[in-house]
Each structure stands twice: as structure tokens, then as C-alpha cells.
XYZ file of C-alpha atoms in Angstrom:
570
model
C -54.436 -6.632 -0.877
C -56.298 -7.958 -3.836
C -54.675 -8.568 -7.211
C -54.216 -5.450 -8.696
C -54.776 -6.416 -12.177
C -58.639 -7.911 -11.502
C -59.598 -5.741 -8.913
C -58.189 -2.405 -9.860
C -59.767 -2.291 -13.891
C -59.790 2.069 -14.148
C -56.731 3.884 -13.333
C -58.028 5.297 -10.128
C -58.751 2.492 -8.401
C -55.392 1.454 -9.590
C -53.743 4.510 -8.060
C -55.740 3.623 -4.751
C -54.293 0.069 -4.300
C -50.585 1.587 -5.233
C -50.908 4.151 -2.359
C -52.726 1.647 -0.042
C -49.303 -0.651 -0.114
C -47.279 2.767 0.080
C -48.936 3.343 3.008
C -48.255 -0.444 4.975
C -44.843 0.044 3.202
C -44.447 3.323 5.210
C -46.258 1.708 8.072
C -44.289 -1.558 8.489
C -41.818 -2.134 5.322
C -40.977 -6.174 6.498
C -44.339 -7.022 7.235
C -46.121 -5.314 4.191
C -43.321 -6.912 2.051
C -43.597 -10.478 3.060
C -47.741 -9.946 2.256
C -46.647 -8.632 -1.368
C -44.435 -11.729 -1.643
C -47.506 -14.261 -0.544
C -49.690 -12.672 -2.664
C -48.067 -12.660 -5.789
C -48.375 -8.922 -6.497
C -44.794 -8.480 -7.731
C -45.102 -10.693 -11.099
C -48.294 -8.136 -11.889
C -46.144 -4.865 -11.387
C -44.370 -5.308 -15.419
C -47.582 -4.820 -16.654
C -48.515 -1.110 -14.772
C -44.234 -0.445 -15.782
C -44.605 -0.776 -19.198
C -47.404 1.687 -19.553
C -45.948 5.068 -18.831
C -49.133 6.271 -16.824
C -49.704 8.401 -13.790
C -48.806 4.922 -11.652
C -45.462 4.053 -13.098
C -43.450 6.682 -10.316
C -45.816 4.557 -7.657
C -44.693 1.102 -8.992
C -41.382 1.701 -9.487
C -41.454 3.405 -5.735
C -43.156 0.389 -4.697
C -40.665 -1.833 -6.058
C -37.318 0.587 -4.302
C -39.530 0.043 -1.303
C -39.561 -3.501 -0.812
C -35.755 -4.407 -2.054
C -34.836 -2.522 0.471
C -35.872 -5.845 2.214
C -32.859 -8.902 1.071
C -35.153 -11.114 0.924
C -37.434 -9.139 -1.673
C -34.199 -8.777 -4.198
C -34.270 -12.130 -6.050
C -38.166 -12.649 -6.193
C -37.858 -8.777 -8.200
C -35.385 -10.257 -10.356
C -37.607 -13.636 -10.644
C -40.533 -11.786 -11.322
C -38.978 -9.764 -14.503
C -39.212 -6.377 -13.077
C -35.717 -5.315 -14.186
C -36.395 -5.088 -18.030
C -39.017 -2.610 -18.269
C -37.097 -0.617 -15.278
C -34.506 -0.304 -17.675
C -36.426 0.253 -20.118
C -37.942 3.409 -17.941
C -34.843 4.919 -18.033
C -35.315 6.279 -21.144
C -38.041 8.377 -20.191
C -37.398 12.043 -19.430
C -39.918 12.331 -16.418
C -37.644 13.195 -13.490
C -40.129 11.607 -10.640
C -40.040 8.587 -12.433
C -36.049 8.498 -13.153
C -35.656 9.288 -9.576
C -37.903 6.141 -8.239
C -36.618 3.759 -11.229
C -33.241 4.737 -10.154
C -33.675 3.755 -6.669
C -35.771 0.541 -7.664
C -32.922 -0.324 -9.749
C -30.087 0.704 -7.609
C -32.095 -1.395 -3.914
C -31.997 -4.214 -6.293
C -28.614 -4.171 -7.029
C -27.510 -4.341 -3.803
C -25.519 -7.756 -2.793
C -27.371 -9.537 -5.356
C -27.864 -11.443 -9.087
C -29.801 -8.331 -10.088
C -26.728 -6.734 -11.153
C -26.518 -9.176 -14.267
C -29.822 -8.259 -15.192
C -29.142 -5.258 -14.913
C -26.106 -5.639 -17.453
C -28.201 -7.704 -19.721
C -30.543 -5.199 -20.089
C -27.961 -2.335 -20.415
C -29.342 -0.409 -17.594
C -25.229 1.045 -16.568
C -24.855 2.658 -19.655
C -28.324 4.337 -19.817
C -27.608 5.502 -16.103
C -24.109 7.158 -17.114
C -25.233 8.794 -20.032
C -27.889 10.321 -17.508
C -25.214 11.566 -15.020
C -23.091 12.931 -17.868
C -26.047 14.660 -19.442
C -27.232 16.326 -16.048
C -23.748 17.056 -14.562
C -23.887 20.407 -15.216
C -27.775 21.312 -13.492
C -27.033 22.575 -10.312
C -31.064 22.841 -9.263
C -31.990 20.649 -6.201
C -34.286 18.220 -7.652
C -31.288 17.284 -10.360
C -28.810 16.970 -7.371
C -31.026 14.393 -6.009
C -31.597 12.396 -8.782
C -28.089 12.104 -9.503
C -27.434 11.179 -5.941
C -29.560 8.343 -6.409
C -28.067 7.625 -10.108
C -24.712 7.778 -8.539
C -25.693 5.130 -5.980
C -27.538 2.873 -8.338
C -23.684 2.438 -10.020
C -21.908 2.024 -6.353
C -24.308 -0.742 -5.521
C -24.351 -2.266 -9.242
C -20.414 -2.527 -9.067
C -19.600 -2.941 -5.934
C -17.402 -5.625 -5.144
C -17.635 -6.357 -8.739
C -14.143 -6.194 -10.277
C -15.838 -6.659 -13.599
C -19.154 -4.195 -13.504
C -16.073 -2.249 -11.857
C -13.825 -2.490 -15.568
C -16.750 -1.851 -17.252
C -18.138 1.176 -15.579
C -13.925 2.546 -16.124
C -14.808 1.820 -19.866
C -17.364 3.585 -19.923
C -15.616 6.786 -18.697
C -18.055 7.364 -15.215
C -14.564 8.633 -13.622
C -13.884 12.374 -15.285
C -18.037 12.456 -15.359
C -17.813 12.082 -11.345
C -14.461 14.158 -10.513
C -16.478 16.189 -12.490
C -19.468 16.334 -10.276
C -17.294 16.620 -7.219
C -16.222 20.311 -8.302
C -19.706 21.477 -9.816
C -21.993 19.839 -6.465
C -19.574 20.598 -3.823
C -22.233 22.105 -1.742
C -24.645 19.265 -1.903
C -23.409 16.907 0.805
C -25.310 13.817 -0.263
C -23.940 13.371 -3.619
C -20.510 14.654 -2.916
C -20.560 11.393 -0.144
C -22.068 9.174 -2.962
C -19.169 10.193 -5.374
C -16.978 9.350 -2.876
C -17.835 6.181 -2.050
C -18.037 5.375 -5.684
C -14.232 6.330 -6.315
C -13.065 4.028 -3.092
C -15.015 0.906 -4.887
C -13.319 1.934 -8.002
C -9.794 3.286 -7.379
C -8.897 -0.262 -5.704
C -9.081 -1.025 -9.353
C -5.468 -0.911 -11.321
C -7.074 -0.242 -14.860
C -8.793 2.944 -12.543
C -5.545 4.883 -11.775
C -4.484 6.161 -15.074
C -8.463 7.801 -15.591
C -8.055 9.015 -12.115
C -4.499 10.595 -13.051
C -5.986 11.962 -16.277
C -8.700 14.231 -13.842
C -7.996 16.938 -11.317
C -9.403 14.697 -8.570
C -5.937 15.827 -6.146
C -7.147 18.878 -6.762
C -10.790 18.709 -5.950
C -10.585 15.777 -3.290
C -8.134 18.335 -1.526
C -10.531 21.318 -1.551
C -12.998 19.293 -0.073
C -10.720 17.864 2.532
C -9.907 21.605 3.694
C -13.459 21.917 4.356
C -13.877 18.942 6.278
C -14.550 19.609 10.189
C -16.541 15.974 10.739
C -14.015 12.837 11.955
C -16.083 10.453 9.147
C -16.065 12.673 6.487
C -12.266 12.892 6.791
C -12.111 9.242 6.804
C -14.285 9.159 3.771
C -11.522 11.374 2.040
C -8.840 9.124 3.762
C -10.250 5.650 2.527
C -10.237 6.889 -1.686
C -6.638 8.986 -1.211
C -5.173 5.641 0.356
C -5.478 3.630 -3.122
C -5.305 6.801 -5.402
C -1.581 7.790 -3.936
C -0.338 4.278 -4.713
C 0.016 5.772 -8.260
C 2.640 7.562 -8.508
C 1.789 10.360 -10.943
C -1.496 10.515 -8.760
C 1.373 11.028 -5.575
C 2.652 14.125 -7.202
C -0.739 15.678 -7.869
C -1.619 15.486 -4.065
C 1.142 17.023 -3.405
C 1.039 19.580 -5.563
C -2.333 20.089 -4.240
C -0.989 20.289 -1.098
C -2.566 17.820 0.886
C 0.803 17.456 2.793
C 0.022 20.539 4.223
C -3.510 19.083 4.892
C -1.806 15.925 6.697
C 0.418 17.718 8.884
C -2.268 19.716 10.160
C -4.381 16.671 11.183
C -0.774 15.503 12.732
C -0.816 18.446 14.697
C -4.125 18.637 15.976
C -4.100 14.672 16.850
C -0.604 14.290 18.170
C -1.396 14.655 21.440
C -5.056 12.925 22.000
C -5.707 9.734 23.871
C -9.321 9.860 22.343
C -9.539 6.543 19.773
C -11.228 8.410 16.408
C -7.980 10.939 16.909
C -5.443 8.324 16.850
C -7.032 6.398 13.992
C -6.610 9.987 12.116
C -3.375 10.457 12.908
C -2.496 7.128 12.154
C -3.684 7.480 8.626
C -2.890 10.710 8.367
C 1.016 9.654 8.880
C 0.493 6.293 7.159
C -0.693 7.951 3.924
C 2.564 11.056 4.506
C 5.062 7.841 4.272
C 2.949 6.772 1.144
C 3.703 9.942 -0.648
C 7.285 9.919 -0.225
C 7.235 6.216 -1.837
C 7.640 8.155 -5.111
C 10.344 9.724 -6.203
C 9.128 12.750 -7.760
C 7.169 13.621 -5.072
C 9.808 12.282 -2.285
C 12.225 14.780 -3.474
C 9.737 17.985 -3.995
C 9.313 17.319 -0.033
C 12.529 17.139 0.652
C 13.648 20.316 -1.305
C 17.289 19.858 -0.409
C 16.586 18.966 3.183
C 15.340 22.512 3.805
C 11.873 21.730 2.806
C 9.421 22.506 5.886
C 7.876 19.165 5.693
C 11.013 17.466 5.545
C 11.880 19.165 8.911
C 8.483 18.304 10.527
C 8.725 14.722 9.701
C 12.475 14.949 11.153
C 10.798 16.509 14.656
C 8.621 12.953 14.710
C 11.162 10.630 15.499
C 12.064 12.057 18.625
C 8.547 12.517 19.310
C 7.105 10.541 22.038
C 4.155 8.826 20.076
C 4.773 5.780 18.600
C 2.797 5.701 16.101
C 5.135 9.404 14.811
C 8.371 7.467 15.891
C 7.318 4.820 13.206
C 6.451 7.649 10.177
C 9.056 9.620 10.557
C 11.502 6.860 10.373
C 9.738 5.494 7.277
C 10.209 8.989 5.998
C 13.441 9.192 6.350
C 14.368 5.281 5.142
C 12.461 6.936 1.548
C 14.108 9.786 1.605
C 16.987 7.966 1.798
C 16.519 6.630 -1.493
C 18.300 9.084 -2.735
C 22.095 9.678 -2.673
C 22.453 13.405 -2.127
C 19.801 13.561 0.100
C 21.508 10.530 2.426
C 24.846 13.015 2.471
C 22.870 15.498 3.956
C 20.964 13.820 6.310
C 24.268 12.205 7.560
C 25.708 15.734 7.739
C 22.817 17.213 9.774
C 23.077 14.498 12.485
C 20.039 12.469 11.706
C 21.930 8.983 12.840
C 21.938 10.049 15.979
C 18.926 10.498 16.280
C 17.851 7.104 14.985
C 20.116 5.818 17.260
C 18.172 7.777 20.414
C 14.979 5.998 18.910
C 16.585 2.286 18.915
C 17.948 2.969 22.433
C 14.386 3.754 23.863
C 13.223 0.806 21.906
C 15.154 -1.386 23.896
C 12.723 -0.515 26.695
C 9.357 0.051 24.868
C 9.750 -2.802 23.125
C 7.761 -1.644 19.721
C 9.374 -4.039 17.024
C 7.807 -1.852 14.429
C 9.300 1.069 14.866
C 12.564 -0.817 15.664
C 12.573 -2.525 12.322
C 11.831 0.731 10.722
C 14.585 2.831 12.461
C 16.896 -0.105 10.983
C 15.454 0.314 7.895
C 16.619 3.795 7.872
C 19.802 3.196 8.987
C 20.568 0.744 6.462
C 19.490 2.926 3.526
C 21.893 5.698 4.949
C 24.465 3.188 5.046
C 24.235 2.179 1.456
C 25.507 4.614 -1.376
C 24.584 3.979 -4.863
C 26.562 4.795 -7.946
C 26.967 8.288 -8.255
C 28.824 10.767 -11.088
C 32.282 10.489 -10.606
C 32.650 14.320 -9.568
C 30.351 13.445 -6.334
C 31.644 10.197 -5.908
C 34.511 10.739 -3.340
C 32.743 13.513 -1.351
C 29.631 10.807 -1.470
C 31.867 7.367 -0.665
C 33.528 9.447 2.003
C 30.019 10.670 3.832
C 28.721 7.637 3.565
C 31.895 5.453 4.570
C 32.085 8.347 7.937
C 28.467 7.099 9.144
C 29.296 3.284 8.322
C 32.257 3.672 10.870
C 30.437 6.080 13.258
C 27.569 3.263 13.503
C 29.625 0.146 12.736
C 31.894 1.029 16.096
C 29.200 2.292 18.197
C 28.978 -0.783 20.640
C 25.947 -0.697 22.123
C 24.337 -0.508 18.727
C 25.915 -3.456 17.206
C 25.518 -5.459 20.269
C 21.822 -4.492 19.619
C 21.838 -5.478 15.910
C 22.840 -8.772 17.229
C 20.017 -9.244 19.697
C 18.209 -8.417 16.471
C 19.706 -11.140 14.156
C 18.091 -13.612 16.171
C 14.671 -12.242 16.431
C 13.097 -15.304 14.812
C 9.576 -14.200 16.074
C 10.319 -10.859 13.887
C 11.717 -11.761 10.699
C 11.624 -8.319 9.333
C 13.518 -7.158 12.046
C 15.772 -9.829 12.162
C 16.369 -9.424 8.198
C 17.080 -5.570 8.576
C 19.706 -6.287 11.378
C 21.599 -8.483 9.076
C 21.704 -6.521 6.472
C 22.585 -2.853 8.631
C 25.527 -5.538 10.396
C 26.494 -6.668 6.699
C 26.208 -2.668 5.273
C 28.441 -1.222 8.381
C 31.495 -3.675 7.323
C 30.844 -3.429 3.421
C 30.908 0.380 3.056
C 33.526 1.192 5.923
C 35.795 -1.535 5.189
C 37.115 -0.692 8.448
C 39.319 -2.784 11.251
C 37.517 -1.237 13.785
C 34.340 -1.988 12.666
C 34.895 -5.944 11.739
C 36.263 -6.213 15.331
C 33.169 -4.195 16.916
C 30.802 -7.235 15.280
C 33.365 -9.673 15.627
C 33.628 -8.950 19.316
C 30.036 -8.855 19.598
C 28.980 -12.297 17.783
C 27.758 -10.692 14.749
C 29.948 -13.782 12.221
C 27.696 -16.305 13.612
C 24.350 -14.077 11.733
C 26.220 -12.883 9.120
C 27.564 -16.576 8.254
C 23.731 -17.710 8.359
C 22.711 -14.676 6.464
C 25.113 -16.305 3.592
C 22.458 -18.967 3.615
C 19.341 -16.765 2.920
C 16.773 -17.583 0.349
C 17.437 -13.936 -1.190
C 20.410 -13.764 -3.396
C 21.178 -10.035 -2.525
C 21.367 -11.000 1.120
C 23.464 -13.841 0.094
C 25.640 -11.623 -1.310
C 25.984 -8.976 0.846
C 26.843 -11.519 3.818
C 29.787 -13.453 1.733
C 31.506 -9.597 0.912
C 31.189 -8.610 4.747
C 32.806 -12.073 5.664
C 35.091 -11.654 2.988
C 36.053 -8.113 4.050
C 36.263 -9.529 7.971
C 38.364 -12.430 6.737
C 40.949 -10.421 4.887
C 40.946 -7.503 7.869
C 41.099 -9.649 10.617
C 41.406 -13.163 10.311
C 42.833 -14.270 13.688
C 40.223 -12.413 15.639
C 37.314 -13.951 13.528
C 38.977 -17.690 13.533
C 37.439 -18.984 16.273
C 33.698 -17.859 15.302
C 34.470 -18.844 11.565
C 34.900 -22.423 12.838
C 31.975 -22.180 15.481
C 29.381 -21.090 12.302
C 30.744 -23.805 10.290
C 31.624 -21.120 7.864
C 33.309 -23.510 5.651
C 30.467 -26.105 5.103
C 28.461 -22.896 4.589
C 30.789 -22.245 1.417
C 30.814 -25.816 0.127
C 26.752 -25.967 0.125
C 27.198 -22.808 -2.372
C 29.728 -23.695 -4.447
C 28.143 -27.249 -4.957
C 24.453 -25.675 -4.903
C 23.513 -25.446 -8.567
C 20.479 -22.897 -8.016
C 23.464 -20.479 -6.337
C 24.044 -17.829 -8.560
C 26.968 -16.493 -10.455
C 28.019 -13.697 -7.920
C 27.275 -16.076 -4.805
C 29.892 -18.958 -6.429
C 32.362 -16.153 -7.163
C 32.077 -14.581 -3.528
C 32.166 -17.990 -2.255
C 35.947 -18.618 -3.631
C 36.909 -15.575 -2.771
C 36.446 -15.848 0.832
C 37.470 -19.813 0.274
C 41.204 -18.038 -0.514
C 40.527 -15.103 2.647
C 40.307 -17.806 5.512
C 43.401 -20.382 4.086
C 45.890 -18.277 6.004
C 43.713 -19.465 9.091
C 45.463 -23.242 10.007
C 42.051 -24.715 11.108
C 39.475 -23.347 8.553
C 42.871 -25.011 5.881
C 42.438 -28.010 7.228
C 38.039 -27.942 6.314
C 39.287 -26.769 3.378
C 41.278 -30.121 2.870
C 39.083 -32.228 3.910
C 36.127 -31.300 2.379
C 37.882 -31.338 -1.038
C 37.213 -28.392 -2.620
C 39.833 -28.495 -5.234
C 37.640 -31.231 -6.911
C 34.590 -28.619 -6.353
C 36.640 -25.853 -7.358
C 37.936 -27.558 -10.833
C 34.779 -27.614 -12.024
C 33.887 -24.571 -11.863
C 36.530 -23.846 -14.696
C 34.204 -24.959 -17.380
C 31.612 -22.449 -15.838
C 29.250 -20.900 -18.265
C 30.144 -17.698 -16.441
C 33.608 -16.442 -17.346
C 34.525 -14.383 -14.373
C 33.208 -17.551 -12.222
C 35.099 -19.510 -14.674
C 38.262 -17.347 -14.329
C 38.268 -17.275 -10.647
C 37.879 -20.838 -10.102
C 40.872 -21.412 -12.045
C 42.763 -18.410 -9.094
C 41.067 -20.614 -6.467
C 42.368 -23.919 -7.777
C 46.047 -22.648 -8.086
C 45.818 -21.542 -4.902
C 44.534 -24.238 -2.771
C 46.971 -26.564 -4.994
C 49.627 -24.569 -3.531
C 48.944 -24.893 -0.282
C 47.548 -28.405 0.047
């Protein structure tokens, strides 16, 4: 290889020495490479790109060629190739877009190329190109703005910046765009893909993405998916997308449920690995869905919705993997108050009971903590209008008492609370434990967990980092206290229930509710002769009386019940 710019003086002999290292390119891309490196051909290539001859589609083809090679990237950069590459893109010869494209894009890759690139302004130019030729369906257009379309995946990949500034510049619509025009050229429909995984990860992405019909056209082409990776291709940009939650109710009013369920079915039952990765996503992404509440109650349709009724038909199911998103399902779709009457109503407790039961055996902590998680949301009523409130407190209170006395269950929920290795688990069996006493507010039910050591967790759960879990363990103990002291005595004592109280109420971090709670139950447990005498000794009066000048009046107010109280019986 002799130096092109002494050797080769007329344009043929020019052309001859370009195809000459085409053909060891073709021959042996590595080897041919490292001798264009040695030689020092690459810092005479600017030269034959500024002059827009018959050789400039050879250069630039020459130059794609050997950045394919990693070790061929920087010297291109060193030797100042990308500025008159860019500057080639404002040519309108297609050959010569097509091989500066991929010259620009192999150069890109992985490497310090890309802020050349930006210096020179070669993103912009490469949009406006896509945008222009969106519309030209011809063959030799779809190519060029496959390679176009990959020249901005590898210029902003991994590039959370490039990424914000290719957003900016409004690529998204331009590409949803191409998805529906070229959705018989397979190539750049795959390129387009790939480009809206790198840039749906990004926040500032979502509300471009929501602005486009990409549900619309992302489901289309998932309907005409038979190939495992081509699903996962349209798996791996919906995952991101349906975090958004106006972007949640597109899909579904696209109807990619429908789409899911289908893969469900057709998995379910296959031991073969790429099937159970589909159906894991598959269900993963279902649960996702339902995350928002628009969409989580178009599914549900007033629990006569068919997808609702599918998803029900999973947690009896004897895959795992359906055990765990059905129960996720129906923790979100017990978000919502009407639908958690219904779902009580239609015997769906039961059912989650079934799946604990053969959890016991199986073993899977994840779909045990999410079966809890369900439970517990069905257990919990919000505020509703007052007309539905009785019919609503009653439903709910019914399945509090038909869980909280179910004995096996609680004695379960126990095992649960002290599943340190698990402490998801262990925090949902708390809580379902604190929920069963707080919204039955029933003797049977503070015996049930009294009789099967549930104080002991519940007492420790007063001590949790979380306020709300705080909180919901001091009204459970207070509701145990005041419905059956002498059977809780002993365990109250045995969880040192009163130090427990004194750490709060002299805690300065603990919040107004958790000081307030904390007297409460102080005056629940002073008909009990031992906890009194704690009480004495750990003088809380003096604790107590200072809570009077509390910033927070109810605080305030009850400290001042509390005092008068324990004065009276000291």
C-alpha cells in the first residue's frame, strides 16, 4: 500500500488504490486494518473527503470498513476524519450518504467519536435527513435510513446526554413515524426499535413518546410477530414505555392485554427456557399495566372484565411464575375500594388463602409475600362517600374477621413476622396481622393472634423505622389492650411493651400520631397490675407532663388525659 497522495496523482490510479484496500478489507478486515494504521493512510483520507469526486463513496466506505475494528475508532477520530464526514452529509448523493452514514455511525460506536461528532453537528444534519426521507418508501431510501437510524443508536447510546439532546431535537414522532410507514422493511423497523429502548429509559422521553401513537403501532407490529427475539425486542421498549402512565392506558387501549394473554396462553405450559422468559415478561409487564389507575380499572370493568377473570384463573394455576402475577394483579386492583368489595364478595380470599397454604410446602417467598400483599390491601378500606361507607366498612370488616380468625393463617403470618432473611415478607405479615385487628376490631380476632404469639411482632413492629407501620402496630395493640387485656398480659410484659412506649414518647424524631398512640395504649394496659407497676417505675408522669406544652395540640391535649390518669392511679 503506497501513500495514496504521492503515488496515486490522476483520479484513476486513485480509484485503483481505494478498491485495492476494499479488496484486503473484504479479504481480511483486521489484518488489512492494522497495515492502514502502520502506514499512515488514514491522516491522507480528509484530503480525497473534501473533494466530492467519484472516490469520496470509496473513502468514506473505506473508513465504515475499518471502525468496524475498536481499535481503528480513535486513530479516525485522531486523524480528523469526522469533520469533512459531517460535512458530507450535506450532499444529496445517496451512495455517498449511505457510506458516510455508516463511517460515521462504526465510529460512534463505544467511543470519543461521538463528541466529535456533536462538535461538528453531525446529529442534527442526520435527523433532518430521516425526517426529510420518512415518507420514500423505495428500497434504496429504506436502507439508507436504516443506516441513518443506526448512526443515532450508536451516537447516543448509553449517552444520557446525546440521549436529551436527540429528545430535543424531536427524532421520537420522526421514528414512531417510520415504524407505521416501513413496517414491511424488517431492518429498519429493528433499528427503530432498538433506538426507542436506548431512549425511552430516558424520563424527559415519556411525555414525546405519549404525545405519538407508538401503543398503537408497537402493538400492530407485535400481532405480527411469530419470532421469540423479535417479541423480546417489542418486550424490552414496552417495559420502560408502560412505566408512564398515560403511555399504560394507550397500550391498553391498543389492546396489547389481549396480546399478553395470548403469549400467557401459549407459554403457560412449556418447560422450554425462551417460553418461560416470555411468559415471564409477558405477566411481569400485565402487573405493570394495572399499576395505573386508569388503566387498572378499564381491566377490571366492574370485576366482569374478561381479563380481570383470566388473571383471577392464575393464582390457582400451578406455575409459579402465574401464582406470583395474578396475585400482584389482584393486590393493584385492590387499590381501589369498590373493586376490594367485590372481590371479597366473589370469594377471592379464599383463594389467596389456597395459594399461602401450598406455599407452606413450595416454599416460593415471592409469591408468598405477594399473596400477603393482596391480602392486606383487601383488608384495608379507604375513605369512601358516606352513602357506601357502611355497606363498604361492613365488607371489608367481614373479610378482616373471616381472615383474622382463620388459625392456620395467622399462625402462618407469625412464622412470617420473623422471616428476617425476607424482610418484605416479614414486613407484609406485620402489617396483614396489624390490618386483621384494626379493621375487625374483633375479640375473636385479638385472641386468634394473641393465642398465636402475634403481640410479640406487632410490639416490635411499634419500633419500625416507617412511621405508618409504627402506627398501625400501636392502634392494633391498643385495640388488643382495650379488648382483651388479661389474655394479652402476659405477652405485653414478655415484649417489654412498656419500655417500647417510653422509647416513643421520649424519642424526639417520633412523630405526632406515634406520641399520641403511645398514651393511649399507656392508659389501655393500667388496668393490667404488672404493666402499672412499669408504668410506675419508669416514671412516665414526668414524661407525660411534658408533653402538655407540645407544639401539637391534640398531643398536647392528650397528654394532659394521660397525666390525670396515671396521677389517679399512682
Amino acid at each position: 500500500m503506497l501513500k495514496l497522495s504521492s503515488a496515486c496523482s490522476s483520479n484513476d490510479s486513485v480509484e485503483s488504490c481505494l478498491d485495492c484496500l476494499l479488496k484486503a478489507l473484504a479479504h481480511n478486515n483486521v489484518e488489512a486494518s492494522e497495515k492502514i494504521l502502520e502506514m499512515g493512510v488514514l491522516p491522507q483520507l480528509p484530503a480525497l473527503l473534501s473533494s466530492q469526486s467519484s472516490c469520496t463513496p470509496k473513502v468514506a466506505n473505506i473508513i465504515a470498513e475499518v471502525a468496524k475494528n475498536e481499535f481503528m475508532r480513535s486513530p479516525c477520530v485522531e486523524a480528523g476524519l469526522i469533520p469533512p464526514l459531517v460535512q458530507l452529509l450535506n450532499c444529496k448523493d445517496q451512495e455517498i450518504l449511505l457510506q458516510t452514514g455508516r463511517a460515521l455511525g462504526n465510529i460512534c460506536y463505544d467511543n470519543e467519536g461521538r463528541s466529535a461528532v456533536d462538535q461538528a453537528g453531525g446529529a442534527q444534519l442526520v435527523a433532518d435527513h430521516i425526517r426529510a426521507l420518512a415518507q420514500n418508501t423505495d428500497p434504496p431510501n429504506g436502507k439508507l435510513l436504516t443506516v441513518f437510524c443506526g448512526m443515532l443508536m450508536n451516537y447516543s447510546n448509553d449517552n444520557d446526554s446525546l440521549q436529551a439532546q436527540l429528545i430535543n431535537m424531536g427524532v421520537i414522532p420522526t421514528l414512531v413515524k417510520l415504524l407505521g410507514i416501513h413496517s414491511q422493511n424488517t431492518s429498519l423497523t429493528e433499528m427503530c426499535l432498538i433506538a426507542f429502548g436506548n431512549l425511552a429509559e430516558l424520563e424527559s422521553s415519556k411525555e414525546q413518546f405519549a404525545s405519538t401513537n407508538i401503543a398503537e403501532e408497537l402493538v400492530r407490529l407485535f400481532r405480527k410477530q411469530v419470532e421469540h427475539e423479535k417479541k423480546e425486542m417489542i418486550f424490552e421498549v414496552l417495559a420502560p414505555l408502560a412505566e408512564n402512565d398515560v403511555i399504560k392506558l394507550q397500550l391498553v387501549e391498543a389492546g396489547l392485554v389481549e396480546c399478553l394473554l395470548e403469549v400467557v396462553a401459549q407459554t403457560m405450559d412449556s418447560d422450554r427456557e425462551e417460553d418461560m422468559a416470555q411468559l415471564k415478561t409477558a405477566s411481569d409487564l400485565m402487573v405493570l399495566l394495572l399499576l395505573g389507575d386508569e388503566s387498572m380499572q378499564k381491566l377490571f370493568e366492574g370485576g366482569k372484565g374478561s381479563v380481570f377473570q383470566r388473571v383471577l384463573s392464575w393464582v390457582p394455576s400451578n406455575n409459579h411464575q402465574l401464582q406470583l402475577a395474578g396475585a400482584l394483579a389482584i393486590a393493584n386492583f385492590a387499590r381501589n375500594d369498590g373493586n376490594c368489595i367485590h372481590m371479597v364478595d366473589t370469594g377471592i380470599v379464599q383463594k389467596l388463602l389456597e395459594l399461602l397454604d401450598r406455599h407452606v410446602e413450595e416454599g416460593n417467598v415471592t409469591v408468598q409475600h405477594a399473596a400477603l400483599s393482596a391480602l392486606r390491601n383487601l383488608a384495608i378500606p379507604a375513605v369512601l362517600w358516606i352513602m357506601q361507607m357502611q355497606l363498604c366498612c361492613l365488607c371489608l370488616a367481614d373479610a378482616a374477621v373471616q381472615l383474622g380468625t382463620n388459625t392456620k393463617l395467622v399462625e402462618r403470618l407469625v412464622e412470617w413476622c420473623e422471616a428476617k432473611d425476607h424482610a418484605g415478607v416479614m414486613g407484609e405479615s406485620n402489617r396483614l396481622l396489624s390490618a386483621l385487628i384494626r379493621h375487625s376490631k374483633s375479640k375473636d380476632v385479638v385472641r386468634t393472634v394473641i393465642q398465636g404469639g402475634g403481640v410479640k411482632h406487632l410490639v416490635s413492629m411499634a419500633m419500625s423505622e416507617h412511621m405508618i407501620m409504627q402506627n398501625e402496630a400501636l392502634v392494633a395493640l391498643g385495640l388488643i389492650a382495650a379488648l382483651d387485656l388479661g389474655l394479652a398480659e402476659k405477652d405485653f410484659v414478655g415484649a417489654n411493651l412498656v419500655q417500647v412506649l417510653h422509647k416513643l414518647l421520649t424519642d424526639e424524631r417520633s412523630a405526632p400520631e406515634i406520641k399520641y398512640n403511645s398514651m393511649i395504649l399507656i392508659c389501655a394496659v393500667m388496668g393490667s397490675e404488672p404493666l402499672h407497676k412499669e408504668v410506675q417505675s419508669l416514671a412516665f408522669i414526668d414524661v407525660v407532663s411534658k408533653l402538655r406544652s407540645h407544639e401539637n395540640k391534640t398531643v398536647a391535649h392528650q397528654a394532659s388525659l394521660t397525666e390525670q390518669k396515671l396521677t389517679a392511679q399512682s
